[in-house]
C-alpha positions as a printed Julia matrix, in Angstrom:
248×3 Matrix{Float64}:
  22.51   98.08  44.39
  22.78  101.66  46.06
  20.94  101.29  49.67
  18.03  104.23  49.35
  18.65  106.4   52.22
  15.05  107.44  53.38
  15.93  110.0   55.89
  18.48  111.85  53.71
  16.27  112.06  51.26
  13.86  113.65  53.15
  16.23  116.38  54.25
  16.77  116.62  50.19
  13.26  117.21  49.66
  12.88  119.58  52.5
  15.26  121.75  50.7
  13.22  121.36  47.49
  10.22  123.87  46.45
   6.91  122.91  47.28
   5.81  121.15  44.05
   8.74  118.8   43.95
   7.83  117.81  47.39
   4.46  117.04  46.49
   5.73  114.88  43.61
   8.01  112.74  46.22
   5.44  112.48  48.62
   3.35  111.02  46.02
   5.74  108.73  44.84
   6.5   107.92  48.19
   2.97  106.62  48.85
   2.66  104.8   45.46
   5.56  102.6   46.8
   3.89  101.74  49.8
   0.74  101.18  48.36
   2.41   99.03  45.78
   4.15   96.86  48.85
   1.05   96.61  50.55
  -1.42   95.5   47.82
   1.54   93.04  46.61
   1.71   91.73  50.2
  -1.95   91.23  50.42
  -2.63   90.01  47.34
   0.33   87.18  47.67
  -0.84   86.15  50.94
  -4.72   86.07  49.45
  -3.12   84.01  46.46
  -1.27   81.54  48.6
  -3.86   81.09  50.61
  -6.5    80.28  47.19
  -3.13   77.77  46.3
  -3.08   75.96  49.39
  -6.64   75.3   49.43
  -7.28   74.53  45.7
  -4.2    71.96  46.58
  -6.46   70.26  49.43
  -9.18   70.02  47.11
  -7.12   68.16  44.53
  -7.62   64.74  43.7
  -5.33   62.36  43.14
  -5.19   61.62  39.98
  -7.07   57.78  38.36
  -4.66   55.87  36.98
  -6.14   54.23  33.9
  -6.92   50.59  34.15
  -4.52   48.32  32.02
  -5.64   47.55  28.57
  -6.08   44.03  27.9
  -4.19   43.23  24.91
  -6.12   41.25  22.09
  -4.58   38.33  20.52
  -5.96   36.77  17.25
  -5.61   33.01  18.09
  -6.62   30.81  14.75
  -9.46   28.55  15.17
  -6.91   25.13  14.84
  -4.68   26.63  17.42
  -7.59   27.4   19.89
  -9.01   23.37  19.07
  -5.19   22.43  20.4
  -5.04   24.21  23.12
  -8.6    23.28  24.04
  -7.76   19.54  23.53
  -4.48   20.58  25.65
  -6.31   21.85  28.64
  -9.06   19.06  28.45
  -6.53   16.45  28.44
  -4.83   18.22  31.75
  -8.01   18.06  33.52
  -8.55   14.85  32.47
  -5.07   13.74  33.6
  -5.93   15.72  37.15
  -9.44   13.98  37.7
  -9.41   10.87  39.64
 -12.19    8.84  38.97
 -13.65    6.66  42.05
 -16.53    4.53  40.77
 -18.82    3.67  43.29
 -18.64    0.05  44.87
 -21.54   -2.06  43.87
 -22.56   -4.64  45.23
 -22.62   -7.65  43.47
 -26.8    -9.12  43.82
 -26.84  -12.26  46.19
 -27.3   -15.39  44.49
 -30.41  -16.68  44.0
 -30.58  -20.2   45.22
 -30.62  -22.85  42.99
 -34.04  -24.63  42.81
 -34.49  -27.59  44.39
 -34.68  -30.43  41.63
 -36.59  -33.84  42.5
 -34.37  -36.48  41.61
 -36.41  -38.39  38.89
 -37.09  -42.38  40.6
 -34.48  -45.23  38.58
 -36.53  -47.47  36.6
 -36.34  -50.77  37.23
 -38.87  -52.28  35.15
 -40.12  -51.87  32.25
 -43.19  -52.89  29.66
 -42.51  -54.98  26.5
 -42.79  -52.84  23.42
 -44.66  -55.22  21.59
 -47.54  -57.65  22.2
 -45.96  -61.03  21.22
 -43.18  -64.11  21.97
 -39.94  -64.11  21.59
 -38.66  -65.34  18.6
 -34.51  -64.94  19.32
 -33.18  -64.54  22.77
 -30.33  -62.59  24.17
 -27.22  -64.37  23.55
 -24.22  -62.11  24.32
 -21.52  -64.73  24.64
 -22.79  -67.69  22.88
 -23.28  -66.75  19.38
 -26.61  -68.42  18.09
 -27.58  -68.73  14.22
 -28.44  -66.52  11.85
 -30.52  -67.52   8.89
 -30.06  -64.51   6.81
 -26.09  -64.71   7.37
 -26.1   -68.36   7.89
 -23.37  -68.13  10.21
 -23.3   -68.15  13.83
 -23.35  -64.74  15.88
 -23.82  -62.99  18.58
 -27.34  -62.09  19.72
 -27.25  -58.51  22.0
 -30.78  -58.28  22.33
 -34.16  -60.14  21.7
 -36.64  -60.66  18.83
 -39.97  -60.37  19.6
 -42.67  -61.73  17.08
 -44.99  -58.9   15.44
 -46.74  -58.23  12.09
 -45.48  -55.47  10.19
 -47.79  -52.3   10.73
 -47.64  -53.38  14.36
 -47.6   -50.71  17.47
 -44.28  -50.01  18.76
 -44.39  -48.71  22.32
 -41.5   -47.05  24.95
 -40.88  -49.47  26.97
 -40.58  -46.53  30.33
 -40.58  -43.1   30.51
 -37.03  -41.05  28.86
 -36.48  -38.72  26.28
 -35.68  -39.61  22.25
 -32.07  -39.35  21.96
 -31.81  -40.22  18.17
 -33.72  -41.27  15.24
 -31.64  -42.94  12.11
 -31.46  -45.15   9.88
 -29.21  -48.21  10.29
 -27.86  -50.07   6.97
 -27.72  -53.31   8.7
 -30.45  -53.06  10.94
 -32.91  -50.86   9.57
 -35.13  -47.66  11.02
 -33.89  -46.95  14.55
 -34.73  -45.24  17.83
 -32.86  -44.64  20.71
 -34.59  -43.82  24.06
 -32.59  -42.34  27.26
 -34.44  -43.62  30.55
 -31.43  -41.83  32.98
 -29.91  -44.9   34.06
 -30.22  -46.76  31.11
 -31.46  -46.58  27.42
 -33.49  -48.81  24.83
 -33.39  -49.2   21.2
 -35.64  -50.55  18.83
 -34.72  -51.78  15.37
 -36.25  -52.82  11.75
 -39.3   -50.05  12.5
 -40.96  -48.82   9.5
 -39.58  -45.81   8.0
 -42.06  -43.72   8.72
 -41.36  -43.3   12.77
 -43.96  -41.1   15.49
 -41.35  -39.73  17.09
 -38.4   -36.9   16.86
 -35.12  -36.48  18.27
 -35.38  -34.62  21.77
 -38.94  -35.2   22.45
 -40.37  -36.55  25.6
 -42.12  -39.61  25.68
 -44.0   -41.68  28.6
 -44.06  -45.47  28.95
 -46.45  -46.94  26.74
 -46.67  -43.79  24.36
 -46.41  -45.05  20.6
 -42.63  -44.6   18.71
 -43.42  -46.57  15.26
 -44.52  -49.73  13.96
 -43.03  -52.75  13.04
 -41.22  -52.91   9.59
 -38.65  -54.98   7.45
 -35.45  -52.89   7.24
 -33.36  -54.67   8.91
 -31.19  -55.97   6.11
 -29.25  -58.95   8.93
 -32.63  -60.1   10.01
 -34.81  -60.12   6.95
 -35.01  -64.18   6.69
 -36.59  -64.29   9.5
 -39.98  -63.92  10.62
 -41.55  -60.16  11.05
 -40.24  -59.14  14.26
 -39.18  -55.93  16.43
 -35.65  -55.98  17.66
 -35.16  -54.83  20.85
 -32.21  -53.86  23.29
 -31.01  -52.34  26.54
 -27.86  -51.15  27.47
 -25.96  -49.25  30.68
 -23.31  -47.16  28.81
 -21.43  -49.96  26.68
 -22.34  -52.98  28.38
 -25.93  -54.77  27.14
 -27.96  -56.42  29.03
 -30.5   -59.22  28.71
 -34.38  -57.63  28.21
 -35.86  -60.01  29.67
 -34.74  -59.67  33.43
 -36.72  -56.17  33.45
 -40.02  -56.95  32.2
 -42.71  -56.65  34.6
């Protein structure tokens, strides 16, 4: 670009007629007033920039969409019985001590007295005694035998009393001696044979001495030659032993 040359211009226009001058000086003043209103008007529009800059905000990012995803009801039961069984596996169970109750102490049971004597169930003599190694005779048999307890004379109908205080172990029938009862006394126990059929006592219940168990009968099939009687014996565990010796 050609460099404009103010001065030798002017000395140009000096030299021109009056109306051309006026038309330079014109110009001239258009240029400066063009400079000047473009200098203030970019200062005045950078200074609008730089504060419409501090007023900016930064921009808000957007927060992240969560992403939706379709799980099918049998999956979410899996993954449910998944996460239960992790917990599960990550729980420690501590079960609380207990203490166990303190035993209650046993009640003091009275010893029950031993018997030593006892009452004859029947009111009469004694027909047969007790013969445990020398056998004796036996009419209904006719043969000689061994006699383990005693016969003791009675009619038939008669009372049959315990002999002590016990419980009724058994009642049965015999096939060779007839109707029986069994009482347990503790340290011993009685039984009474040939009874009618038709006893006063049951198995288990407790009886007292004197308290009635039957009545005399004839069902004793071995005995039934000889005269109405109640057979009667005592035994400690397999051994038998002689009546007699404990009547009071």
């Amino acid at each position: 670009m050609k460099k404009f040359n103010v001065a030798k211009s002017v000395e140009s226009e000096k030299k021109k007629s009056p109306p051309e001058k006026k038309i330079f000086y014109s110009l001239i003043m258009c240029v400066f007033a063009i400079a000047l209103f473009t200098s203030f008007f970019s200062g005045k529009m950078e200074k609008k920039i730089n504060e419409a800059a501090k007023n900016v905000k930064p921009a808000q990012t957007e927060p992240e969409k969560v992403r939706e995803v379709y799980i099918p009801p049998e999956s979410k039961t899996d993954i449910g019985e998944a996460e239960a069984k992790e917990e599960k596996s990550d729980v420690i169970t501590i079960k609380p001590e207990v203490e166990a109750p303190a035993a209650k102490p046993e009640a003091e049971v009275t010893p029950k007295p031993e018997i030593t004597s006892i009452i004859k169930p029947v009111n009469g003599e004694i027909l047969k005694l007790f013969s445990d190694k020398t056998p004796v005779y036996s009419k209904t048999m006719d043969d000689w035998r061994v006699h383990d307890g005693i016969d003791i004379s009675a009619k038939v109908g008669d009372s049959v009393f315990a002999c002590a205080n016990g419980v009724i172990e058994d009642v049965f029938d015999d096939k060779n001696m007839g109707t029986t009862v069994i009482i347990d006394h503790g340290s011993f126990k009685s039984k009474y044979q040939n009874l009618s059929p038709n006893t006063a006592v049951q198995k288990g219940v407790e009886v007292k001495e004197g308290d009635t168990i039957g009545v005399v009968g004839d069902s004793a099939a071995y005995e039934i030659a000889d005269a109405p009687h109640l057979h009667f014996e005592l035994y400690e565990g397999n051994v038998q032993k002689n009546p007699e010796k404990m009547f009071k």
